[in-house]
Short mmCIF file of C-alpha atoms in Angstrom, two decimals:
data_model
loop_
_atom_site.label_atom_id
_atom_site.label_comp_id
_atom_site.label_asym_id
_atom_site.label_seq_id
_atom_site.Cartn_x
_atom_site.Cartn_y
_atom_site.Cartn_z
CA MET A 1007 66.58 136.56 5.56
CA TYR A 1008 64.92 136.17 2.10
CA PHE A 1009 64.11 132.68 0.96
CA GLY A 1010 61.76 133.52 -1.79
CA PRO A 1011 63.75 132.60 -5.42
CA ILE A 1012 64.33 129.18 -3.22
CA ARG A 1013 61.31 128.63 -1.96
CA ALA A 1014 59.76 129.39 -5.57
CA ARG A 1015 62.10 126.70 -7.16
CA LEU A 1016 61.25 123.95 -4.23
CA LEU A 1017 57.42 124.42 -4.97
CA MET A 1018 58.66 123.74 -8.60
CA ALA A 1019 60.28 120.43 -8.28
CA PHE A 1020 58.00 119.30 -5.63
CA ALA A 1021 55.10 119.71 -8.01
CA ALA A 1022 57.57 118.08 -10.86
CA LEU A 1023 57.57 114.75 -8.62
CA VAL A 1024 53.99 115.11 -8.36
CA SER A 1025 52.83 115.24 -11.62
CA THR A 1026 55.54 112.20 -12.61
CA ALA A 1027 54.31 109.90 -10.16
CA LEU A 1028 50.52 110.24 -11.23
CA ILE A 1029 51.90 109.84 -14.66
CA VAL A 1030 53.17 106.34 -14.02
CA VAL A 1031 49.93 105.49 -11.60
CA ALA A 1032 47.97 106.36 -14.53
CA CYS A 1033 49.83 104.37 -16.94
CA GLY A 1034 50.72 101.04 -14.59
CA ALA A 1035 48.08 98.36 -13.36
CA ASP A 1036 45.11 98.59 -11.41
CA PRO A 1037 45.46 98.54 -7.78
CA THR A 1038 41.55 97.51 -7.00
CA ALA A 1039 41.90 94.08 -9.25
CA THR A 1040 41.96 90.95 -8.22
CA PRO A 1041 45.36 89.00 -8.59
CA THR A 1042 45.30 86.11 -10.13
CA PRO A 1043 45.81 82.95 -7.67
CA VAL A 1044 48.63 81.27 -7.89
CA PRO A 1045 48.15 77.15 -7.46
CA PRO A 1046 49.92 75.81 -4.16
CA THR A 1047 53.23 73.98 -5.05
CA ALA A 1048 52.33 69.98 -4.53
CA THR A 1049 53.86 68.38 -1.79
CA PRO A 1050 56.50 65.93 -3.68
CA THR A 1051 55.95 62.31 -2.65
CA SER A 1052 58.74 60.35 -0.88
CA ALA A 1053 60.18 57.92 -3.43
CA PRO A 1054 59.72 54.22 -1.68
CA ALA A 1055 62.28 52.82 0.23
CA MET A 1056 64.52 50.84 -1.44
CA ASP A 1057 63.37 47.87 -0.24
CA ASP A 1058 60.04 48.49 -1.46
CA THR A 1059 58.03 47.66 1.98
CA PRO A 1060 54.51 49.17 1.78
CA ASP A 1061 53.80 51.50 4.20
CA PRO A 1062 52.15 49.85 7.14
CA THR A 1063 48.28 49.32 7.28
CA PRO A 1064 46.26 50.76 10.51
CA THR A 1065 44.67 48.37 12.93
CA PRO A 1066 41.25 48.35 12.65
CA VAL A 1067 38.65 49.19 15.02
CA PRO A 1068 36.60 46.46 16.56
CA PRO A 1069 32.93 47.10 16.39
CA THR A 1070 31.23 47.84 19.66
CA PRO A 1071 29.74 44.50 20.72
CA THR A 1072 25.97 44.66 21.41
CA PRO A 1073 25.64 44.12 25.12
CA GLU A 1074 24.14 40.39 26.35
CA PRO A 1075 20.16 40.85 27.79
CA GLU A 1076 20.53 40.46 30.83
CA PRO A 1077 19.15 36.71 32.35
CA GLN A 1078 15.63 36.53 33.18
CA VAL A 1079 13.70 34.04 35.37
CA LEU A 1080 9.64 33.72 34.84
CA LYS A 1081 8.88 32.27 38.11
CA LEU A 1082 5.27 29.93 37.11
CA GLY A 1083 3.30 29.21 39.72
CA PHE A 1084 1.20 26.16 40.06
CA THR A 1085 -1.84 25.14 42.45
CA VAL A 1086 -2.09 21.66 42.90
CA PRO A 1087 -3.46 19.38 45.31
CA GLN A 1088 -0.01 17.64 46.52
CA SER A 1089 -1.82 16.35 50.16
CA GLY A 1090 -5.10 14.87 50.97
CA SER A 1091 -7.49 12.60 48.69
CA TYR A 1092 -6.33 13.98 45.52
CA ALA A 1093 -2.68 14.34 46.16
CA ARG A 1094 -2.40 11.67 43.27
CA TRP A 1095 -2.90 15.09 40.93
CA GLY A 1096 0.73 16.21 42.17
CA ARG A 1097 1.84 14.17 39.44
CA LEU A 1098 1.15 17.05 37.01
CA VAL A 1099 4.42 19.03 38.67
CA SER A 1100 6.42 16.74 37.22
CA ALA A 1101 5.35 17.02 33.58
CA MET A 1102 5.86 20.39 33.86
CA GLN A 1103 9.07 19.91 35.06
CA CYS A 1104 9.83 17.83 32.16
CA ALA A 1105 8.54 20.26 29.84
CA ILE A 1106 10.66 22.95 31.15
CA ASP A 1107 14.02 21.02 31.01
CA GLU A 1108 13.01 20.25 27.51
CA VAL A 1109 12.62 23.54 26.15
CA GLU A 1110 15.51 25.29 28.12
CA ALA A 1111 17.91 22.20 26.97
CA SER A 1112 17.01 23.41 23.43
CA GLY A 1113 18.34 26.91 23.63
CA GLU A 1114 15.23 28.76 22.78
CA LEU A 1115 14.91 30.56 25.52
CA GLY A 1116 18.18 32.24 25.21
CA SER A 1117 19.36 32.84 29.15
CA THR A 1118 15.93 32.82 30.17
CA THR A 1119 14.96 30.05 33.15
CA ILE A 1120 11.56 28.76 34.37
CA GLU A 1121 11.38 28.13 38.01
CA LEU A 1122 8.68 26.19 38.75
CA LEU A 1123 6.83 27.30 42.23
CA PRO A 1124 3.83 24.44 42.99
CA GLU A 1125 1.23 25.72 45.81
CA ASP A 1126 -0.34 22.69 47.32
CA SER A 1127 -4.12 23.46 46.91
CA LYS A 1128 -5.53 20.40 48.65
CA ALA A 1129 -8.67 20.53 46.29
CA ASP A 1130 -9.63 23.02 48.43
CA GLN A 1131 -11.21 26.42 46.75
CA ALA A 1132 -9.89 28.70 49.58
CA GLU A 1133 -6.46 26.99 49.85
CA GLY A 1134 -6.06 27.24 46.09
CA VAL A 1135 -7.25 30.88 46.47
CA SER A 1136 -4.78 31.37 49.31
CA GLY A 1137 -2.14 29.79 47.23
CA LEU A 1138 -2.23 32.02 44.32
CA ARG A 1139 -2.60 35.16 46.42
CA LYS A 1140 0.63 33.76 48.02
CA LEU A 1141 2.32 33.07 44.70
CA ALA A 1142 1.57 36.18 43.23
CA THR A 1143 2.17 38.88 46.14
CA VAL A 1144 5.40 36.93 48.13
CA ASN A 1145 6.69 35.21 45.24
CA ASP A 1146 5.97 37.58 42.23
CA ALA A 1147 5.12 34.63 40.21
CA PRO A 1148 3.50 36.84 37.21
CA VAL A 1149 2.01 33.35 35.71
CA ILE A 1150 0.00 30.98 37.90
CA MET A 1151 -1.56 27.49 36.55
CA THR A 1152 -4.05 25.96 38.31
CA ILE A 1153 -6.47 22.91 38.03
CA PHE A 1154 -9.97 21.57 38.86
CA THR A 1155 -13.42 23.86 38.03
CA GLY A 1156 -14.31 24.80 41.46
CA ILE A 1157 -10.70 26.03 42.41
CA GLY A 1158 -9.90 28.21 39.16
CA LEU A 1159 -13.88 29.72 39.19
CA ALA A 1160 -12.67 31.27 42.73
CA GLN A 1161 -9.31 32.31 41.91
CA LYS A 1162 -10.44 33.68 38.70
CA PRO A 1163 -11.72 36.98 40.21
CA VAL A 1164 -8.40 36.99 42.39
CA ALA A 1165 -5.99 36.82 39.63
CA SER A 1166 -8.10 39.51 37.57
CA GLU A 1167 -7.70 41.54 40.96
CA LEU A 1168 -4.24 41.57 41.21
CA GLU A 1169 -3.34 41.32 37.30
CA VAL A 1170 -1.52 38.01 37.30
CA VAL A 1171 -1.88 35.18 34.30
CA LEU A 1172 -4.08 32.43 35.65
CA PHE A 1173 -4.01 29.29 33.35
CA SER A 1174 -5.21 25.75 33.52
CA SER A 1175 -4.59 22.61 30.94
CA GLY A 1176 -7.17 20.58 33.01
CA ILE A 1177 -9.94 22.94 34.06
CA GLN A 1178 -12.64 21.89 31.18
CA ASN A 1179 -15.31 24.31 32.37
CA PRO A 1180 -16.01 26.03 28.77
CA MET A 1181 -16.50 29.42 30.55
CA PHE A 1182 -13.29 29.56 32.71
CA ALA A 1183 -11.33 31.39 29.84
CA TYR A 1184 -13.71 33.85 28.84
CA ASP A 1185 -14.75 36.92 30.20
CA SER A 1186 -11.09 38.39 31.68
CA PRO A 1187 -8.19 38.95 29.78
CA TRP A 1188 -5.80 37.31 32.18
CA VAL A 1189 -7.41 34.26 32.07
CA PHE A 1190 -6.07 31.41 29.56
CA ARG A 1191 -6.58 27.67 29.40
CA ASN A 1192 -5.78 24.54 26.97
CA ALA A 1193 -8.08 21.67 27.96
CA LEU A 1194 -10.97 19.46 27.10
CA ASN A 1195 -14.45 21.20 27.12
CA THR A 1196 -16.13 19.15 29.82
CA THR A 1197 -19.40 18.91 28.11
CA LEU A 1198 -17.76 16.33 25.55
CA ASN A 1199 -17.10 13.91 27.85
CA ALA A 1200 -20.86 12.88 28.01
CA ASP A 1201 -20.86 13.16 24.36
CA ALA A 1202 -17.92 11.32 23.87
CA LEU A 1203 -19.56 8.08 26.38
CA ILE A 1204 -22.54 7.95 24.56
CA ARG A 1205 -21.08 8.33 21.31
CA TRP A 1206 -18.55 4.91 22.73
CA LEU A 1207 -22.34 3.35 23.90
CA ASP A 1208 -23.87 4.06 20.58
CA ASP A 1209 -21.29 3.56 18.08
CA TYR A 1210 -18.92 0.93 19.94
CA ALA A 1211 -20.09 -0.86 22.61
CA GLY A 1212 -20.31 -4.55 22.25
CA GLY A 1213 -18.61 -4.33 18.79
CA SER A 1214 -21.50 -2.60 16.88
CA GLY A 1215 -23.25 -0.28 19.22
CA GLU A 1216 -25.85 -0.21 21.58
CA ASP A 1217 -29.38 0.63 21.29
CA LEU A 1218 -30.00 3.16 23.11
CA SER A 1219 -33.84 3.44 22.61
CA GLY A 1220 -35.07 2.13 26.13
CA PHE A 1221 -31.44 2.04 27.64
CA ARG A 1222 -31.30 2.69 31.23
CA TYR A 1223 -28.85 4.98 32.62
CA ALA A 1224 -27.98 5.67 36.12
CA TYR A 1225 -25.21 7.95 37.90
CA ILE A 1226 -23.56 9.20 40.97
CA LYS A 1227 -21.74 12.90 41.42
CA GLU A 1228 -19.80 14.49 43.53
CA GLU A 1229 -21.36 17.60 44.81
CA GLY A 1230 -20.20 21.10 43.89
CA ASN A 1231 -18.11 20.22 41.05
CA ASP A 1232 -19.37 22.89 38.27
CA SER A 1233 -17.43 21.03 35.56
CA ILE A 1234 -19.58 17.46 36.77
CA ASP A 1235 -22.98 19.16 36.83
CA LEU A 1236 -22.23 20.81 33.05
CA GLN A 1237 -21.44 16.98 32.06
CA ILE A 1238 -25.02 15.91 33.63
CA ASP A 1239 -27.05 18.83 32.20
CA ARG A 1240 -25.36 17.75 28.60
CA LEU A 1241 -26.20 14.12 29.79
CA ARG A 1242 -30.03 14.89 29.76
CA VAL A 1243 -30.05 16.94 26.61
CA LEU A 1244 -28.83 13.46 24.86
CA ALA A 1245 -31.16 11.25 26.84
CA ASP A 1246 -33.89 13.53 25.30
CA ALA A 1247 -32.54 13.54 22.00
CA LEU A 1248 -31.80 9.58 22.14
CA GLY A 1249 -34.44 8.14 23.89
CA PHE A 1250 -32.16 6.56 26.94
CA GLU A 1251 -34.00 7.09 30.07
CA LEU A 1252 -31.84 8.25 33.04
CA VAL A 1253 -33.16 5.85 36.24
CA ALA A 1254 -31.21 6.52 39.21
CA GLU A 1255 -29.44 10.01 40.08
CA GLU A 1256 -27.14 9.82 43.12
CA THR A 1257 -24.72 12.57 45.29
CA PHE A 1258 -21.91 12.00 47.64
CA GLN A 1259 -19.56 14.99 49.44
CA LYS A 1260 -16.00 14.82 48.33
CA ASP A 1261 -13.65 12.79 51.28
CA ASP A 1262 -17.07 10.46 52.09
CA VAL A 1263 -16.42 7.00 52.54
CA SER A 1264 -19.65 5.18 52.68
CA PHE A 1265 -21.55 4.98 49.61
CA ASP A 1266 -24.18 2.32 50.67
CA THR A 1267 -27.42 4.05 50.46
CA GLN A 1268 -26.65 5.45 47.30
CA ILE A 1269 -25.86 2.24 45.70
CA THR A 1270 -28.87 0.37 47.25
CA LYS A 1271 -31.20 2.72 45.05
CA ILE A 1272 -29.26 2.62 42.21
CA ARG A 1273 -29.21 -1.35 42.14
CA ALA A 1274 -32.87 -1.12 42.68
CA ALA A 1275 -33.31 0.72 39.43
CA GLU A 1276 -31.63 -2.00 37.28
CA PRO A 1277 -29.63 0.34 35.19
CA ASP A 1278 -28.11 -0.90 32.10
CA ALA A 1279 -24.98 1.38 32.73
CA VAL A 1280 -23.71 3.62 35.97
CA GLN A 1281 -21.51 6.99 35.30
CA LEU A 1282 -19.03 7.45 38.02
CA PHE A 1283 -18.37 11.81 38.61
CA SER A 1284 -15.65 11.52 40.71
CA LEU A 1285 -12.18 12.67 40.53
CA GLY A 1286 -10.31 11.27 44.08
CA LYS A 1287 -10.36 8.01 45.64
CA GLU A 1288 -13.72 8.08 46.18
CA MET A 1289 -14.15 6.27 42.69
CA GLY A 1290 -12.32 3.31 44.14
CA LEU A 1291 -14.78 3.06 47.24
CA ILE A 1292 -17.80 3.52 45.17
CA ILE A 1293 -16.60 0.59 42.97
CA ASN A 1294 -16.00 -1.23 45.90
CA THR A 1295 -19.29 -0.59 47.49
CA MET A 1296 -21.07 -1.92 44.12
CA ALA A 1297 -19.27 -4.99 44.45
CA GLN A 1298 -20.30 -5.75 47.99
CA GLN A 1299 -23.73 -5.65 46.81
CA GLY A 1300 -23.29 -7.24 43.91
CA LEU A 1301 -24.43 -4.12 41.28
CA GLN A 1302 -22.81 -5.66 38.37
CA PRO A 1303 -23.87 -3.32 34.86
CA LYS A 1304 -23.71 -4.12 31.83
CA TYR A 1305 -21.68 -0.97 31.56
CA LEU A 1306 -19.24 1.01 34.13
CA LEU A 1307 -18.59 4.13 33.31
CA SER A 1308 -16.41 7.58 34.32
CA GLY A 1309 -16.81 10.81 32.63
CA GLY A 1310 -13.57 11.90 33.67
CA GLY A 1311 -11.46 11.18 36.74
CA ALA A 1312 -10.64 7.80 36.11
CA GLU A 1313 -7.12 8.11 33.46
CA GLY A 1314 -4.12 8.47 36.12
CA ASN A 1315 -5.96 8.21 39.17
CA THR A 1316 -3.92 5.28 40.80
CA GLU A 1317 -5.33 5.01 43.77
CA LEU A 1318 -8.65 4.22 42.04
CA ILE A 1319 -6.40 0.86 41.08
CA ASP A 1320 -5.04 0.62 44.54
CA VAL A 1321 -8.61 1.00 46.06
CA ALA A 1322 -10.55 -1.20 43.75
CA GLY A 1323 -8.21 -3.32 42.76
CA ALA A 1324 -9.43 -6.32 39.88
CA ALA A 1325 -13.35 -4.27 40.47
CA ALA A 1326 -11.79 -1.47 38.25
CA ASN A 1327 -11.04 -3.49 35.62
CA GLY A 1328 -13.85 -2.93 32.82
CA LEU A 1329 -14.40 0.55 33.38
CA ILE A 1330 -14.91 2.78 30.32
CA TYR A 1331 -13.94 6.27 31.01
CA SER A 1332 -13.80 9.55 28.50
CA ALA A 1333 -10.67 11.81 28.70
CA PRO A 1334 -8.81 14.35 26.97
CA GLY A 1335 -7.36 13.14 23.70
CA GLN A 1336 -4.65 10.59 23.74
CA PHE A 1337 -0.93 10.61 23.66
CA ASP A 1338 0.63 9.32 20.77
CA LYS A 1339 4.07 8.04 21.34
CA GLU A 1340 5.07 7.50 17.94
CA ALA A 1341 3.73 11.16 16.57
CA ASP A 1342 6.94 13.16 17.57
CA GLU A 1343 10.49 13.17 18.30
CA ARG A 1344 9.91 14.67 22.12
CA ALA A 1345 7.60 11.57 22.99
CA PRO A 1346 10.44 9.35 24.36
CA ARG A 1347 12.42 12.19 26.34
CA PHE A 1348 9.00 13.20 27.65
CA ILE A 1349 8.49 9.22 28.63
CA ASP A 1350 11.71 8.45 29.80
CA CYS A 1351 11.90 11.98 31.57
CA TYR A 1352 8.40 11.57 33.73
CA SER A 1353 8.81 8.25 34.37
CA GLY A 1354 12.09 9.16 36.17
CA LYS A 1355 10.50 11.30 38.50
CA GLU A 1356 6.89 9.52 39.00
CA GLY A 1357 7.91 5.45 38.48
CA ASN A 1358 5.40 5.21 35.14
CA GLU A 1359 4.32 6.40 32.06
CA PRO A 1360 2.43 10.03 31.42
CA ASP A 1361 -1.23 9.74 31.39
CA THR A 1362 -3.61 12.30 28.79
CA TYR A 1363 -3.57 15.04 31.80
CA ALA A 1364 -0.21 14.67 32.65
CA THR A 1365 0.76 15.76 28.16
CA HIS A 1366 -1.82 18.27 28.14
CA PHE A 1367 0.22 20.19 31.34
CA TYR A 1368 3.22 19.45 29.29
CA ASP A 1369 1.78 21.41 26.61
CA GLY A 1370 0.33 23.83 28.47
CA THR A 1371 3.73 24.83 29.86
CA LEU A 1372 4.92 24.83 26.10
CA VAL A 1373 2.39 27.86 25.42
CA ILE A 1374 4.04 30.01 28.48
CA ALA A 1375 7.62 29.24 26.94
CA GLU A 1376 5.97 30.12 23.33
CA ALA A 1377 5.13 33.52 25.09
CA LEU A 1378 8.66 34.07 26.50
CA LYS A 1379 10.23 33.60 22.81
CA LEU A 1380 7.99 35.84 21.18
CA GLY A 1381 9.62 38.77 23.65
CA ALA A 1382 7.82 38.45 26.81
CA ASP A 1383 9.27 40.33 29.61
CA ALA A 1384 9.81 37.31 32.19
CA THR A 1385 9.10 39.49 35.01
CA SER A 1386 5.96 41.49 34.33
CA SER A 1387 2.55 39.39 34.36
CA GLU A 1388 0.74 42.30 31.80
CA SER A 1389 3.80 41.34 29.18
CA MET A 1390 3.13 37.71 30.01
CA ARG A 1391 -0.46 38.19 29.39
CA ASP A 1392 -0.04 40.26 26.30
CA HIS A 1393 2.26 37.46 24.87
CA ILE A 1394 0.33 34.64 25.86
CA ALA A 1395 -2.92 36.27 23.54
CA GLN A 1396 -0.60 36.37 20.85
CA VAL A 1397 0.10 32.46 20.41
CA ARG A 1398 -2.41 31.66 17.86
CA GLU A 1399 -1.52 27.49 17.75
CA ILE A 1400 0.79 25.55 18.99
CA THR A 1401 2.14 21.55 18.38
CA GLY A 1402 1.88 19.85 21.25
CA LEU A 1403 2.19 15.93 21.89
CA ALA A 1404 -1.75 16.01 22.18
CA GLY A 1405 -1.72 17.48 19.07
CA LEU A 1406 -2.36 20.74 17.42
CA TRP A 1407 -3.76 23.14 19.94
CA VAL A 1408 -5.67 26.39 17.92
CA PHE A 1409 -6.41 29.30 20.53
CA ASP A 1410 -9.89 31.53 19.78
CA GLU A 1411 -10.21 35.13 20.85
CA GLY A 1412 -10.91 34.25 24.02
CA GLY A 1413 -7.87 32.52 24.85
CA ASP A 1414 -9.21 29.06 24.73
CA ALA A 1415 -7.97 25.55 22.93
CA TRP A 1416 -9.50 22.34 23.21
CA ALA A 1417 -10.08 19.02 21.50
CA PRO A 1418 -12.41 16.20 21.43
CA PRO A 1419 -11.73 13.76 24.24
CA GLY A 1420 -10.85 9.90 23.84
CA ILE A 1421 -12.45 6.87 25.31
CA GLY A 1422 -10.20 4.34 27.40
CA GLU A 1423 -10.83 1.19 29.62
CA VAL A 1424 -9.02 -0.14 32.66
CA GLN A 1425 -7.71 -3.59 31.62
CA ASN A 1426 -5.69 -5.34 34.50
CA GLY A 1427 -5.31 -2.49 36.33
CA GLU A 1428 -3.52 -0.54 33.45
CA PHE A 1429 -5.39 2.18 31.83
CA VAL A 1430 -5.57 1.79 28.07
CA ASN A 1431 -6.68 3.89 24.84
CA LEU A 1432 -9.83 2.57 22.83
CA VAL A 1433 -10.38 5.16 20.58
CA PRO A 1434 -7.91 8.42 20.23
CA GLN A 1435 -10.32 10.96 19.58
CA ILE A 1436 -14.34 10.49 19.73
CA GLU A 1437 -16.43 13.14 17.87
CA PRO A 1438 -19.24 14.95 19.71
CA TYR A 1439 -22.60 15.01 18.64
CA ARG A 1440 -22.65 18.39 16.65
CA ASP A 1441 -26.25 17.70 15.74
CA ILE A 1442 -27.62 17.65 18.94
CA GLN A 1443 -28.11 21.38 21.16
#
């Protein structure tokens, strides 16, 4: 079959169509150009309802509350005599509890509370150390209060070993708070008891003071008490500087009941003043022995240990009247709004008003509470130690306590007298002999 002419005509027609298409492409828009975007059509806003009621406001989501801190309990130990011849010092437990009640009632501790754990030391070094170990290892007490120099110095290395805080408001030895970051105190410096008594004789006795040149001075002291020994060391320095003479120096053991030999020797020395270095009921027994032997010095003195020692009054009775004593700085009942509450609290527990030692332990408890206010972890002895060390000063009922870098705070002592069976303040604070070293 012959298709030649037809094929030719078809090819020519196809070529014509292709040419036309190319002309159209050449003369039209560039197919590779980016097309101009078309703005989106806005969504029409619905017209408000005929009653003009606005759309409901979404309910706000309340913020997530900050979780309340877990309640903490500070277990506060206290080794203190509660039996034996020094049992009267157990009254300090009441003073500390009154401070705890006061600070907890203030709300300043938040959810933290303080549990006081007294342990009977029986005024014995071994019992004091045993009590500290029990409080630290069995009761998990991170802070332990204590009293009496001999006991505190025996406890000091043990507290450092166990890494618990040891704190005293009654130990007067100035070395107690040094050489260990775990030990603190707010208390009288024991050597100043000697200054206070001699200053009183020098400036106040008899209305215008005694002439100490040739003055005859005797004492009887309890053996084995470092605080007493420091007072006597200072007494000798003052005697050399001021010209009075130590004519008799006698000793006894704690819990002794007979003092005839010592008083006989003192009487033979014909002293103008006799000083009693005793912390327990022995003081009353010594005074009775003096009365029995007719020893009546012009001045009867006590370098600490008399104030608040009701056993002294019970044992010696009227013979104790006229005893001049040194004691921590006096408690000013008018100076602080806390004072009436403290007196009511303490009297309700003990049946009598607080003395200056009770006041100092009240103030020491405030120092512990201050560490809690600063953010100490009540369950951590290390945290309590670090925060107690941050307390630079505190105003207690006994006045302002300022702590040095060694964790020690002290104030000059005052002078008092036993009058009609009562402890009466004579001089609130008395300056030491700063120029006699």
